[in-house]
XYZ file of C-alpha atoms in Angstrom:
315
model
C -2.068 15.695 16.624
C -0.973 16.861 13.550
C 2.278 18.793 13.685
C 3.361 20.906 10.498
C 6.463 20.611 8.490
C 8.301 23.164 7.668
C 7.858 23.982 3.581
C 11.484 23.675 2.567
C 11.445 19.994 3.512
C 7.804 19.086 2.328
C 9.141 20.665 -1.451
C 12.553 19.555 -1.241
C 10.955 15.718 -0.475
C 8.688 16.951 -3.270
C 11.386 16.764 -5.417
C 13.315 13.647 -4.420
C 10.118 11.604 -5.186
C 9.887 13.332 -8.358
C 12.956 11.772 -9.648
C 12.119 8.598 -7.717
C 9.117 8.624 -9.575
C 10.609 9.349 -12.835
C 12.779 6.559 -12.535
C 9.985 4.489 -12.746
C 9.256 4.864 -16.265
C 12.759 3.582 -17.224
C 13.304 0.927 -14.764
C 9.440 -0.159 -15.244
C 9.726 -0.317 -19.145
C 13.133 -2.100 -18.903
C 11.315 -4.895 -16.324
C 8.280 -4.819 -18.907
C 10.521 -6.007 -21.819
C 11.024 -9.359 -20.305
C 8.169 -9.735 -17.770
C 4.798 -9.759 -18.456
C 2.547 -7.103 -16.847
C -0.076 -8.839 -14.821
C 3.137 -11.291 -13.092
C 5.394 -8.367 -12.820
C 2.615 -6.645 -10.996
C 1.805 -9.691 -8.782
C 5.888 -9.829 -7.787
C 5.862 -5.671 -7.483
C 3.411 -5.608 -5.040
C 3.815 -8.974 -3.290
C 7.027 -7.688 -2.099
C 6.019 -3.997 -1.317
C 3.112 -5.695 0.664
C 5.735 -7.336 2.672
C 7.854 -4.512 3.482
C 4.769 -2.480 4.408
C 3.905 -4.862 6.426
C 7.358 -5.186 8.568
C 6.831 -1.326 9.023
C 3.514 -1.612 10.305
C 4.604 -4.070 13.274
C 7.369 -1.716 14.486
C 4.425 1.101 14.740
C 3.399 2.061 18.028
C 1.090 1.752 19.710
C 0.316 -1.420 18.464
C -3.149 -0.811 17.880
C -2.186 1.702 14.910
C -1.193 -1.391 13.268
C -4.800 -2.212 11.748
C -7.147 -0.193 10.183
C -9.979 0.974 12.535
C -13.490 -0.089 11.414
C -15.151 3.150 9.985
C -12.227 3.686 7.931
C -12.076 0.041 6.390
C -14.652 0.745 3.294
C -12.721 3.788 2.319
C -9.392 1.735 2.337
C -10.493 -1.241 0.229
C -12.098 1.225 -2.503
C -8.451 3.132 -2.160
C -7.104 -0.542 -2.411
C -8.975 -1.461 -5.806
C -8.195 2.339 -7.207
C -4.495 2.094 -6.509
C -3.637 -1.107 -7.707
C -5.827 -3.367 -9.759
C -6.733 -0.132 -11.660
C -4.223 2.015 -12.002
C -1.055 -0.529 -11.588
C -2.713 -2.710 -13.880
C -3.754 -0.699 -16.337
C -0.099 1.519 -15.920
C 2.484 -1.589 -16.446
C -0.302 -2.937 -19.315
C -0.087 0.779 -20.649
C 3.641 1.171 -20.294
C 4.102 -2.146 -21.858
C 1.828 -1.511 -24.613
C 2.922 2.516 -25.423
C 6.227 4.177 -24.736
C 8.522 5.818 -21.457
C 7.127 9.276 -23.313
C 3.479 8.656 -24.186
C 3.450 7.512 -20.033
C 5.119 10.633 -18.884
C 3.028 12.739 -21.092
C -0.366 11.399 -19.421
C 0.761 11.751 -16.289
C 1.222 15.302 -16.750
C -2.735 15.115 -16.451
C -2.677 14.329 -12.942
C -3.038 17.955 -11.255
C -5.943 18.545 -13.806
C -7.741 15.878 -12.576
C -7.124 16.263 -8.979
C -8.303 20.095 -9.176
C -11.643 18.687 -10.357
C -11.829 15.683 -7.951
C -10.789 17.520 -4.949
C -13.617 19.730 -5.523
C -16.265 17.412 -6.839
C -15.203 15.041 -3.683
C -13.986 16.952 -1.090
C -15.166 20.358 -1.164
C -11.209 21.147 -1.628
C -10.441 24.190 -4.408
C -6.814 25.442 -3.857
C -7.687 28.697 -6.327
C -7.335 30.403 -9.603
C -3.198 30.766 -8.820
C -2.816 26.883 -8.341
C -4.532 26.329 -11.716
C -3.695 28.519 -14.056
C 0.285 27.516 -12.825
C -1.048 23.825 -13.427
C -2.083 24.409 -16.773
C 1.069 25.880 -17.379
C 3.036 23.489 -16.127
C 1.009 21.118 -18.514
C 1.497 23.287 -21.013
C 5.642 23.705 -20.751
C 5.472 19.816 -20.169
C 4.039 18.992 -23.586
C 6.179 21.485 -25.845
C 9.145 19.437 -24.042
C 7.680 16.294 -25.175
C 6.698 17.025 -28.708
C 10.404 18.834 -28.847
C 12.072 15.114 -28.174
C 10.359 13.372 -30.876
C 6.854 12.626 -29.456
C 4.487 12.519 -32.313
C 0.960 11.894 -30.505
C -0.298 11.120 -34.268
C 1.256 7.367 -34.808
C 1.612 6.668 -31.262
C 0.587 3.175 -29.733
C -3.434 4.243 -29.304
C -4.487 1.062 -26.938
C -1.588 1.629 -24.519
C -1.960 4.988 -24.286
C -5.533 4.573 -23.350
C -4.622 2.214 -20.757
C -2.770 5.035 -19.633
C -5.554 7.356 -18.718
C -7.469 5.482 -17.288
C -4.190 4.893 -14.883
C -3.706 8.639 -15.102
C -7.560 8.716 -12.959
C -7.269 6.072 -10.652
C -4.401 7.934 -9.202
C -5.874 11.051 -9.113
C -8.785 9.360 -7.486
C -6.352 8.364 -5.053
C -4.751 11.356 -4.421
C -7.740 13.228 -3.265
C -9.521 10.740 -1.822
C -7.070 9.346 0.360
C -5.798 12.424 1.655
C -8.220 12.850 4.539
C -7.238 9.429 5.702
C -3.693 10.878 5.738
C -4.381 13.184 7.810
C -5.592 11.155 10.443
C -3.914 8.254 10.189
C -0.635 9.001 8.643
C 1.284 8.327 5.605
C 2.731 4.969 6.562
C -0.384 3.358 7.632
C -2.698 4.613 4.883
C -0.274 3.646 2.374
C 0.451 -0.329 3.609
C -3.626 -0.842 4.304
C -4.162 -0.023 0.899
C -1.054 -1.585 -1.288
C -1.794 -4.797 1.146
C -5.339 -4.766 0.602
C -4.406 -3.705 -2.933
C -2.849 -6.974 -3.336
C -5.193 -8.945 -2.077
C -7.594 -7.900 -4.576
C -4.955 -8.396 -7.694
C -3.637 -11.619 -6.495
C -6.458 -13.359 -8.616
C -5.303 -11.800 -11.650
C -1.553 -12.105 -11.077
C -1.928 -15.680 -9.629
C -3.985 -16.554 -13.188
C -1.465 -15.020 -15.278
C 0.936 -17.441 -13.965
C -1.070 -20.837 -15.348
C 0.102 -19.456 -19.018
C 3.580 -21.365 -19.500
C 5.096 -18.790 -21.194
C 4.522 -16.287 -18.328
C 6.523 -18.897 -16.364
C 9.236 -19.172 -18.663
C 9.668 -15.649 -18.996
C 9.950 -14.816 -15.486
C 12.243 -17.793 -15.593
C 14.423 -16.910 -17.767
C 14.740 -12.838 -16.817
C 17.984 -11.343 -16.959
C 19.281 -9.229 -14.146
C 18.779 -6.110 -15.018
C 15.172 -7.180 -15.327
C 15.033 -8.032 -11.835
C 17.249 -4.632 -10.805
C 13.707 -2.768 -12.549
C 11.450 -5.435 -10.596
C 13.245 -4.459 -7.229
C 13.466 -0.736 -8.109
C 9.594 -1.193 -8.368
C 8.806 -2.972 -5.300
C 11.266 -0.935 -2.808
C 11.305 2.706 -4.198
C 8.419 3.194 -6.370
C 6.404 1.493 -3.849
C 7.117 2.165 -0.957
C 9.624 5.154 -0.555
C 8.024 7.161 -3.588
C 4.443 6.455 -2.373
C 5.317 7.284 1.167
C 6.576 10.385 0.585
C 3.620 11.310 -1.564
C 1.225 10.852 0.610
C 3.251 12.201 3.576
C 3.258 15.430 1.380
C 0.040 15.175 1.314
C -0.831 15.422 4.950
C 0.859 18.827 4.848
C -0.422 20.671 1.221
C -3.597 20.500 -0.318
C -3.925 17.592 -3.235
C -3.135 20.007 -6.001
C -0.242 21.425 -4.483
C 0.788 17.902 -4.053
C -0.295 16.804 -7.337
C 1.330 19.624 -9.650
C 5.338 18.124 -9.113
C 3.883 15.761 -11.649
C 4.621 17.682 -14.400
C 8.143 17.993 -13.216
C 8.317 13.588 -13.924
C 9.247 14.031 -17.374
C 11.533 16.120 -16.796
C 13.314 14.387 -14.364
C 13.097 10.977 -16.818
C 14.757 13.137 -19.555
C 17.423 14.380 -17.186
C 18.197 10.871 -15.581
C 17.854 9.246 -19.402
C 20.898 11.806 -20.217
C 22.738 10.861 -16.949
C 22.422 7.109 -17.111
C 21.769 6.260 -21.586
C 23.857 9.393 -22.853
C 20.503 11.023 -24.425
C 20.855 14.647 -25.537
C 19.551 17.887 -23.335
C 18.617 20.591 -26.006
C 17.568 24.256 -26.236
C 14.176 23.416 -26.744
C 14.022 21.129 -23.454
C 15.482 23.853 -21.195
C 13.235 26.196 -22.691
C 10.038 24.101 -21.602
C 11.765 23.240 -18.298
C 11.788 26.669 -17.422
C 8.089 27.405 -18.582
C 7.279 23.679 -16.475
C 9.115 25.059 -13.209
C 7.771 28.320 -13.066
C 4.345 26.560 -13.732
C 5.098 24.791 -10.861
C 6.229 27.696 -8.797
C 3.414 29.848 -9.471
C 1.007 27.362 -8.184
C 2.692 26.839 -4.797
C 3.502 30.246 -4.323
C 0.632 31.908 -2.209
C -0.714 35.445 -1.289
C -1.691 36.308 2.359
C -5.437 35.110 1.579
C -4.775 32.087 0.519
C -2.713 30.997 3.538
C -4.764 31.755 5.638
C -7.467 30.028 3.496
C -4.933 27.163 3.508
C -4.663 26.862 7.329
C -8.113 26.298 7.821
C -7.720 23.562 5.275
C -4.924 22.468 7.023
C -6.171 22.345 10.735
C -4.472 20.036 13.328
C -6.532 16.596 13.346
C -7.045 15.407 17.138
């Protein structure tokens, strides 16, 4: 059965794996300057594999711990979406473009979620959720542009990379939230980052026959391998469990709107941790990005009611 959580804690885990997330663009980009993407990726997900898998054996009953068999074609297309897609295409991307251009694009994320969750699902959280979306987007970019991005001479092919990232997660945001729901966060998320795997080993595995893949990995320095574990143990698997927890209590576009808070959070924790400089003009667009945010969780009478039939206890 599916038992509700209260809103404070599914928003105030909201934003813990907001700046979890946002940490990923700096630790990811710091692992990226010494270690190729397609090995970094095999090692990333190798080891979150691994860990997912440890979970799943202390689940109980024990026959939670494998994916029933009307639910296995949906979890291997999940699989291919979340990682040889968009993890492939993301560490190429990030490796390719800049921290900013990826935070940027993945300030796209609740757009495309509002159209797949209806196109796929049926699922349309209303006119309140996406006009504060759009603004969110909106407070997001004049932020961005403010600390130096200029869109016009940015690095084209990674940022294109990028998108298509930006999709495959959407896809998997509201596609894999009815498995959520009846399955739970934990096991939805380790059959598909283990299946996931599977499917990229291939391509990691033949990245490693180049010599100087080897020798880079080889010759990593440490805070290389602080961004590779950073990857593996709280991008994915705290960050992505909490997501998709989240997930089994909001509708996808509730869900997928903190997204626009990830730059944010990666300027805030860039001032914290390199000393870069919080201005007028960031606060400004903070303010315009939160109150995007809070507008489209904030809901009338309607719409909760609207939202509880969404929401339903799964037996």
């Amino acid at each position: 059965m599916h038992v509700r959580a209260r809103p404070t804690l599914v928003y105030g885990a909201l934003i813990a794996q907001t700046f979890l997330s946002a940490g990923t663009y700096l630790f990811g980009k710091r692992a990226l300057t010494e270690i190729p993407a397609l090995p970094l990726g095999m090692i990333r997900f190798a080891g979150a594999s691994l860990l997912l898998a440890m979970l799943l054996l202390r689940l109980k009953p024990p026959g939670h711990r494998l994916p029933p068999r009307q639910a296995r074609r949906k979890i291997v297309l999940l699989a291919f979406v979340a990682v040889p897609i968009n993890q492939g295409f993301f560490l190429y991307g990030l490796q390719l473009s800049t921290a900013a251009h990826a935070a940027l694009l993945s300030t796209l994320t609740p757009l495309f979620v509002l159209l797949l969750a209806q196109a796929l699902i049926g699922e349309f959280p209303g006119w309140r959720t996406t006009v504060g979306a759009a603004l969110a987007l909106g407070g997001t970019v004049y932020v961005l542009l403010h600390r130096g991005l200029d869109l016009s001479r940015g690095p084209l092919s990674g940022d294109l990379l990028l998108l298509v990232a930006v999709v495959a997660w959407s896809i998997y945001t509201a596609e894999g939230r009815e498995l959520v729901a009846q399955f739970g966060a934990l096991p939805t998320i380790a059959w598909t980052l283990i299946a996931g795997t599977l499917l990229f080993l291939p391509l990691g595995l033949g990245s490693l026959l180049l010599p100087v893949n080897r020798a880079d990995i080889a010759h990593a320095s440490r805070e290389a391998w602080w961004g590779v574990a950073y990857l593996i143990v709280i991008t994915s698997v705290v960050a992505y469990l909490i997501w998709y927890w989240a997930l089994k209590h909001l509708a996808a576009a509730r869900v997928a709107v903190f997204t626009n808070l990830q730059p944010l959070a990666t300027a805030l924790l860039a001032h914290l941790f390199f000393g870069e400089q919080i201005t007028l003009a960031f606060l400004l667009g903070a303010c315009v990005v939160i109150a995007g945010v809070l507008l489209a969780q904030w809901k009338s009478a309607p719409d909760a009611a609207e939202e509880a039939l969404i929401e339903s206890p799964v037996k």
